[in-house]
PDB file of C-alpha atoms in Angstrom:
ATOM      1  CA  VAL A  22     -21.504  14.075 -11.280  1.00  0.00           C
ATOM      2  CA  ASN A  23     -24.112  11.560 -10.168  1.00  0.00           C
ATOM      3  CA  GLU A  24     -21.490   8.777 -10.033  1.00  0.00           C
ATOM      4  CA  LYS A  25     -20.800   9.189 -13.745  1.00  0.00           C
ATOM      5  CA  GLN A  26     -17.361   9.090 -15.335  1.00  0.00           C
ATOM      6  CA  PRO A  27     -17.378  11.111 -18.564  1.00  0.00           C
ATOM      7  CA  SER A  28     -15.337  10.288 -21.637  1.00  0.00           C
ATOM      8  CA  GLN A  29     -11.865  11.765 -21.953  1.00  0.00           C
ATOM      9  CA  ALA A  30     -13.123  13.795 -24.954  1.00  0.00           C
ATOM     10  CA  SER A  31     -15.861  15.338 -22.766  1.00  0.00           C
ATOM     11  CA  LEU A  32     -13.345  16.321 -20.102  1.00  0.00           C
ATOM     12  CA  ASN A  33     -11.027  17.821 -22.754  1.00  0.00           C
ATOM     13  CA  THR A  34     -13.911  19.898 -24.090  1.00  0.00           C
ATOM     14  CA  TRP A  35     -15.109  20.900 -20.614  1.00  0.00           C
ATOM     15  CA  LEU A  36     -11.677  22.221 -19.546  1.00  0.00           C
ATOM     16  CA  GLY A  37     -10.948  23.483 -23.075  1.00  0.00           C
ATOM     17  CA  ASN A  38      -9.434  26.887 -23.673  1.00  0.00           C
ATOM     18  CA  ARG A  39     -10.167  28.110 -20.119  1.00  0.00           C
ATOM     19  CA  ALA A  40      -7.346  25.951 -18.747  1.00  0.00           C
ATOM     20  CA  ARG A  41      -5.020  26.866 -21.585  1.00  0.00           C
ATOM     21  CA  SER A  42      -4.595  30.396 -20.259  1.00  0.00           C
ATOM     22  CA  ALA A  43      -4.700  29.501 -16.537  1.00  0.00           C
ATOM     23  CA  HIS A  44      -1.846  29.044 -14.088  1.00  0.00           C
ATOM     24  CA  VAL A  45      -3.942  27.324 -11.412  1.00  0.00           C
ATOM     25  CA  VAL A  46      -6.802  24.923 -12.113  1.00  0.00           C
ATOM     26  CA  MET A  47      -9.118  23.865  -9.256  1.00  0.00           C
ATOM     27  CA  VAL A  48     -11.793  21.255  -9.893  1.00  0.00           C
ATOM     28  CA  GLY A  49     -14.477  20.525  -7.312  1.00  0.00           C
ATOM     29  CA  LEU A  50     -16.813  17.577  -7.805  1.00  0.00           C
ATOM     30  CA  GLN A  51     -19.722  16.153  -5.869  1.00  0.00           C
ATOM     31  CA  GLU A  52     -21.311  12.714  -5.961  1.00  0.00           C
ATOM     32  CA  ILE A  53     -18.322  10.917  -7.498  1.00  0.00           C
ATOM     33  CA  GLU A  54     -19.776   8.108  -5.413  1.00  0.00           C
ATOM     34  CA  MET A  55     -22.884   7.839  -3.261  1.00  0.00           C
ATOM     35  CA  GLY A  56     -24.520   5.598  -0.733  1.00  0.00           C
ATOM     36  CA  SER A  57     -24.017   4.361   2.802  1.00  0.00           C
ATOM     37  CA  THR A  58     -20.879   2.413   1.887  1.00  0.00           C
ATOM     38  CA  SER A  59     -19.245   5.605   0.644  1.00  0.00           C
ATOM     39  CA  VAL A  60     -20.108   7.462   3.852  1.00  0.00           C
ATOM     40  CA  ALA A  61     -18.757   4.633   6.033  1.00  0.00           C
ATOM     41  CA  GLN A  62     -15.612   4.357   3.951  1.00  0.00           C
ATOM     42  CA  ALA A  63     -15.065   8.132   4.279  1.00  0.00           C
ATOM     43  CA  ALA A  64     -15.146   7.868   8.064  1.00  0.00           C
ATOM     44  CA  PHE A  65     -12.643   5.018   7.961  1.00  0.00           C
ATOM     45  CA  MET A  66     -10.335   6.896   5.563  1.00  0.00           C
ATOM     46  CA  ASP A  67     -10.525   9.976   7.780  1.00  0.00           C
ATOM     47  CA  LYS A  68      -9.397   7.964  10.827  1.00  0.00           C
ATOM     48  CA  LEU A  69      -6.424   6.629   8.849  1.00  0.00           C
ATOM     49  CA  SER A  70      -5.619  10.052   7.312  1.00  0.00           C
ATOM     50  CA  LEU A  71      -6.148   8.681   3.802  1.00  0.00           C
ATOM     51  CA  ASN A  72      -8.446  11.462   2.546  1.00  0.00           C
ATOM     52  CA  GLU A  73      -5.509  13.262   0.933  1.00  0.00           C
ATOM     53  CA  LYS A  74      -4.861  10.235  -1.290  1.00  0.00           C
ATOM     54  CA  GLY A  75      -8.435   9.471  -2.202  1.00  0.00           C
ATOM     55  CA  ASN A  76      -9.853   6.145  -3.249  1.00  0.00           C
ATOM     56  CA  THR A  77     -10.059   4.545  -6.689  1.00  0.00           C
ATOM     57  CA  ASN A  78     -12.779   6.943  -7.865  1.00  0.00           C
ATOM     58  CA  ALA A  79     -10.695   9.953  -6.808  1.00  0.00           C
ATOM     59  CA  ALA A  80      -7.691   8.417  -8.573  1.00  0.00           C
ATOM     60  CA  TRP A  81      -9.714   8.018 -11.753  1.00  0.00           C
ATOM     61  CA  TRP A  82     -10.722  11.716 -11.677  1.00  0.00           C
ATOM     62  CA  ARG A  83      -7.139  12.827 -10.881  1.00  0.00           C
ATOM     63  CA  ARG A  84      -5.753  10.880 -13.837  1.00  0.00           C
ATOM     64  CA  SER A  85      -8.508  11.901 -16.222  1.00  0.00           C
ATOM     65  CA  ILE A  86      -8.345  15.612 -15.403  1.00  0.00           C
ATOM     66  CA  ASN A  87      -4.541  15.501 -15.589  1.00  0.00           C
ATOM     67  CA  GLN A  88      -4.835  13.875 -19.023  1.00  0.00           C
ATOM     68  CA  ALA A  89      -7.318  16.525 -20.133  1.00  0.00           C
ATOM     69  CA  LEU A  90      -4.981  19.295 -19.034  1.00  0.00           C
ATOM     70  CA  ALA A  91      -2.001  17.584 -20.740  1.00  0.00           C
ATOM     71  CA  SER A  92      -3.998  17.283 -23.983  1.00  0.00           C
ATOM     72  CA  LEU A  93      -4.124  21.070 -24.194  1.00  0.00           C
ATOM     73  CA  GLU A  94      -0.334  21.441 -24.202  1.00  0.00           C
ATOM     74  CA  ALA A  95       2.564  20.564 -26.454  1.00  0.00           C
ATOM     75  CA  ASP A  96       4.407  19.274 -23.356  1.00  0.00           C
ATOM     76  CA  PRO A  97       2.223  16.749 -21.494  1.00  0.00           C
ATOM     77  CA  LEU A  98       4.105  17.361 -18.228  1.00  0.00           C
ATOM     78  CA  VAL A  99       3.079  21.032 -17.949  1.00  0.00           C
ATOM     79  CA  TRP A 100       0.619  20.468 -15.066  1.00  0.00           C
ATOM     80  CA  CYS A 101       1.457  19.300 -11.516  1.00  0.00           C
ATOM     81  CA  LEU A 102      -0.982  18.187  -8.859  1.00  0.00           C
ATOM     82  CA  VAL A 103      -0.713  20.385  -5.755  1.00  0.00           C
ATOM     83  CA  ALA A 104      -3.116  18.371  -3.669  1.00  0.00           C
ATOM     84  CA  LEU A 105      -6.424  16.582  -3.551  1.00  0.00           C
ATOM     85  CA  ARG A 106      -8.873  15.991  -0.759  1.00  0.00           C
ATOM     86  CA  GLN A 107     -11.794  13.585  -0.747  1.00  0.00           C
ATOM     87  CA  LEU A 108     -14.665  13.113   1.663  1.00  0.00           C
ATOM     88  CA  SER A 109     -17.087  10.476   0.545  1.00  0.00           C
ATOM     89  CA  GLY A 110     -18.444  11.692  -2.818  1.00  0.00           C
ATOM     90  CA  MET A 111     -16.861  15.146  -2.637  1.00  0.00           C
ATOM     91  CA  LEU A 112     -13.503  15.776  -4.226  1.00  0.00           C
ATOM     92  CA  VAL A 113     -11.313  18.847  -4.727  1.00  0.00           C
ATOM     93  CA  LEU A 114      -8.201  18.762  -6.942  1.00  0.00           C
ATOM     94  CA  VAL A 115      -5.744  21.612  -7.523  1.00  0.00           C
ATOM     95  CA  PHE A 116      -3.234  21.659 -10.348  1.00  0.00           C
ATOM     96  CA  VAL A 117      -0.624  24.312 -11.200  1.00  0.00           C
ATOM     97  CA  ARG A 118       1.691  24.838 -14.106  1.00  0.00           C
ATOM     98  CA  ARG A 119       5.099  23.216 -13.647  1.00  0.00           C
ATOM     99  CA  GLU A 120       6.977  26.578 -13.844  1.00  0.00           C
ATOM    100  CA  ILE A 121       5.224  27.928 -10.769  1.00  0.00           C
ATOM    101  CA  PHE A 122       5.213  24.663  -8.767  1.00  0.00           C
ATOM    102  CA  PRO A 123       8.519  25.595  -7.037  1.00  0.00           C
ATOM    103  CA  TYR A 124       6.725  28.675  -5.636  1.00  0.00           C
ATOM    104  CA  ILE A 125       3.955  26.596  -4.023  1.00  0.00           C
ATOM    105  CA  GLY A 126       4.226  25.974  -0.299  1.00  0.00           C
ATOM    106  CA  GLU A 127       2.316  25.543   2.953  1.00  0.00           C
ATOM    107  CA  ILE A 128       0.022  22.950   1.397  1.00  0.00           C
ATOM    108  CA  SER A 129      -2.789  21.758   3.626  1.00  0.00           C
ATOM    109  CA  THR A 130      -6.105  20.009   3.142  1.00  0.00           C
ATOM    110  CA  ASP A 131      -9.158  19.528   5.294  1.00  0.00           C
ATOM    111  CA  SER A 132     -12.694  18.293   5.209  1.00  0.00           C
ATOM    112  CA  VAL A 133     -15.859  18.722   7.273  1.00  0.00           C
ATOM    113  CA  GLY A 134     -18.685  16.242   7.162  1.00  0.00           C
ATOM    114  CA  CYS A 135     -22.097  17.539   8.171  1.00  0.00           C
ATOM    115  CA  GLY A 136     -24.397  14.964   6.660  1.00  0.00           C
ATOM    116  CA  VAL A 137     -25.704  11.840   8.391  1.00  0.00           C
ATOM    117  CA  LEU A 138     -25.892  12.474  12.171  1.00  0.00           C
ATOM    118  CA  GLY A 139     -24.171  15.824  11.612  1.00  0.00           C
ATOM    119  CA  VAL A 140     -20.848  14.237  10.722  1.00  0.00           C
ATOM    120  CA  GLY A 141     -21.417  12.043   7.681  1.00  0.00           C
ATOM    121  CA  GLY A 142     -19.491  12.706   4.508  1.00  0.00           C
ATOM    122  CA  ASN A 143     -22.526  12.747   2.224  1.00  0.00           C
ATOM    123  CA  LYS A 144     -22.805  16.508   2.911  1.00  0.00           C
ATOM    124  CA  GLY A 145     -20.076  18.953   3.868  1.00  0.00           C
ATOM    125  CA  ALA A 146     -16.996  20.441   2.344  1.00  0.00           C
ATOM    126  CA  VAL A 147     -13.426  19.670   1.254  1.00  0.00           C
ATOM    127  CA  ALA A 148     -10.642  22.219   0.787  1.00  0.00           C
ATOM    128  CA  VAL A 149      -7.051  22.613  -0.320  1.00  0.00           C
ATOM    129  CA  GLY A 150      -5.007  25.579   0.876  1.00  0.00           C
ATOM    130  CA  PHE A 151      -1.558  26.625  -0.299  1.00  0.00           C
ATOM    131  CA  SER A 152       0.724  29.593  -0.675  1.00  0.00           C
ATOM    132  CA  ILE A 153       1.804  30.838  -4.043  1.00  0.00           C
ATOM    133  CA  TYR A 154       4.229  33.740  -4.408  1.00  0.00           C
ATOM    134  CA  ARG A 155       3.644  34.625  -0.739  1.00  0.00           C
ATOM    135  CA  SER A 156      -0.109  34.815  -1.126  1.00  0.00           C
ATOM    136  CA  TYR A 157      -2.423  32.200   0.310  1.00  0.00           C
ATOM    137  CA  LEU A 158      -5.238  30.567  -1.665  1.00  0.00           C
ATOM    138  CA  VAL A 159      -7.942  28.275  -0.408  1.00  0.00           C
ATOM    139  CA  CYS A 160      -9.961  26.178  -2.882  1.00  0.00           C
ATOM    140  CA  ALA A 161     -13.118  24.820  -1.320  1.00  0.00           C
ATOM    141  CA  ASN A 162     -15.822  22.509  -2.624  1.00  0.00           C
ATOM    142  CA  SER A 163     -19.068  22.036  -0.749  1.00  0.00           C
ATOM    143  CA  HIS A 164     -22.157  19.873  -1.121  1.00  0.00           C
ATOM    144  CA  PHE A 165     -25.151  20.688   1.023  1.00  0.00           C
ATOM    145  CA  ALA A 166     -28.876  19.971   1.166  1.00  0.00           C
ATOM    146  CA  ALA A 167     -30.597  20.850  -2.111  1.00  0.00           C
ATOM    147  CA  HIS A 168     -33.785  22.827  -2.864  1.00  0.00           C
ATOM    148  CA  GLN A 169     -35.164  26.134  -1.631  1.00  0.00           C
ATOM    149  CA  LYS A 170     -37.007  24.475   1.259  1.00  0.00           C
ATOM    150  CA  ASP A 171     -33.689  23.366   2.803  1.00  0.00           C
ATOM    151  CA  VAL A 172     -32.040  26.802   3.149  1.00  0.00           C
ATOM    152  CA  GLU A 173     -31.905  26.356   6.967  1.00  0.00           C
ATOM    153  CA  LYS A 174     -30.100  23.014   6.622  1.00  0.00           C
ATOM    154  CA  ARG A 175     -27.461  24.648   4.383  1.00  0.00           C
ATOM    155  CA  ASN A 176     -26.864  27.477   6.796  1.00  0.00           C
TER     156      ASN A 176
END
């Protein structure tokens, strides 16, 4: 998202009717923040096991996406956050409808940084896994080196 925070109206339009018929909504974002400070903060948050809470940028996205989902429904409490995971500028959020939330279990999150020095959070992946009705889902979001010339770096 290039460190941009869109308007609530843009998010509502973006999620639109697709979310209206869904039971699970996963949103993966990259570049919610960038720079060396973000990478250093991600390492610190990982050591303190705070990546499942996210920082203020992750909280903004969580609230805004939740509001966008709520705007599609007559009951604004229809959607529940299953989990989120942040690593530097990468974020994954998973929401489910309230009526199936009791059937969600085995929630886990993880992240792998493979950017700066092979461990930095500027490149890598974040994931949320959970069971739903005895089936297991994993929602992953990755951000790797861009451009055709960097295929080897991505692999």
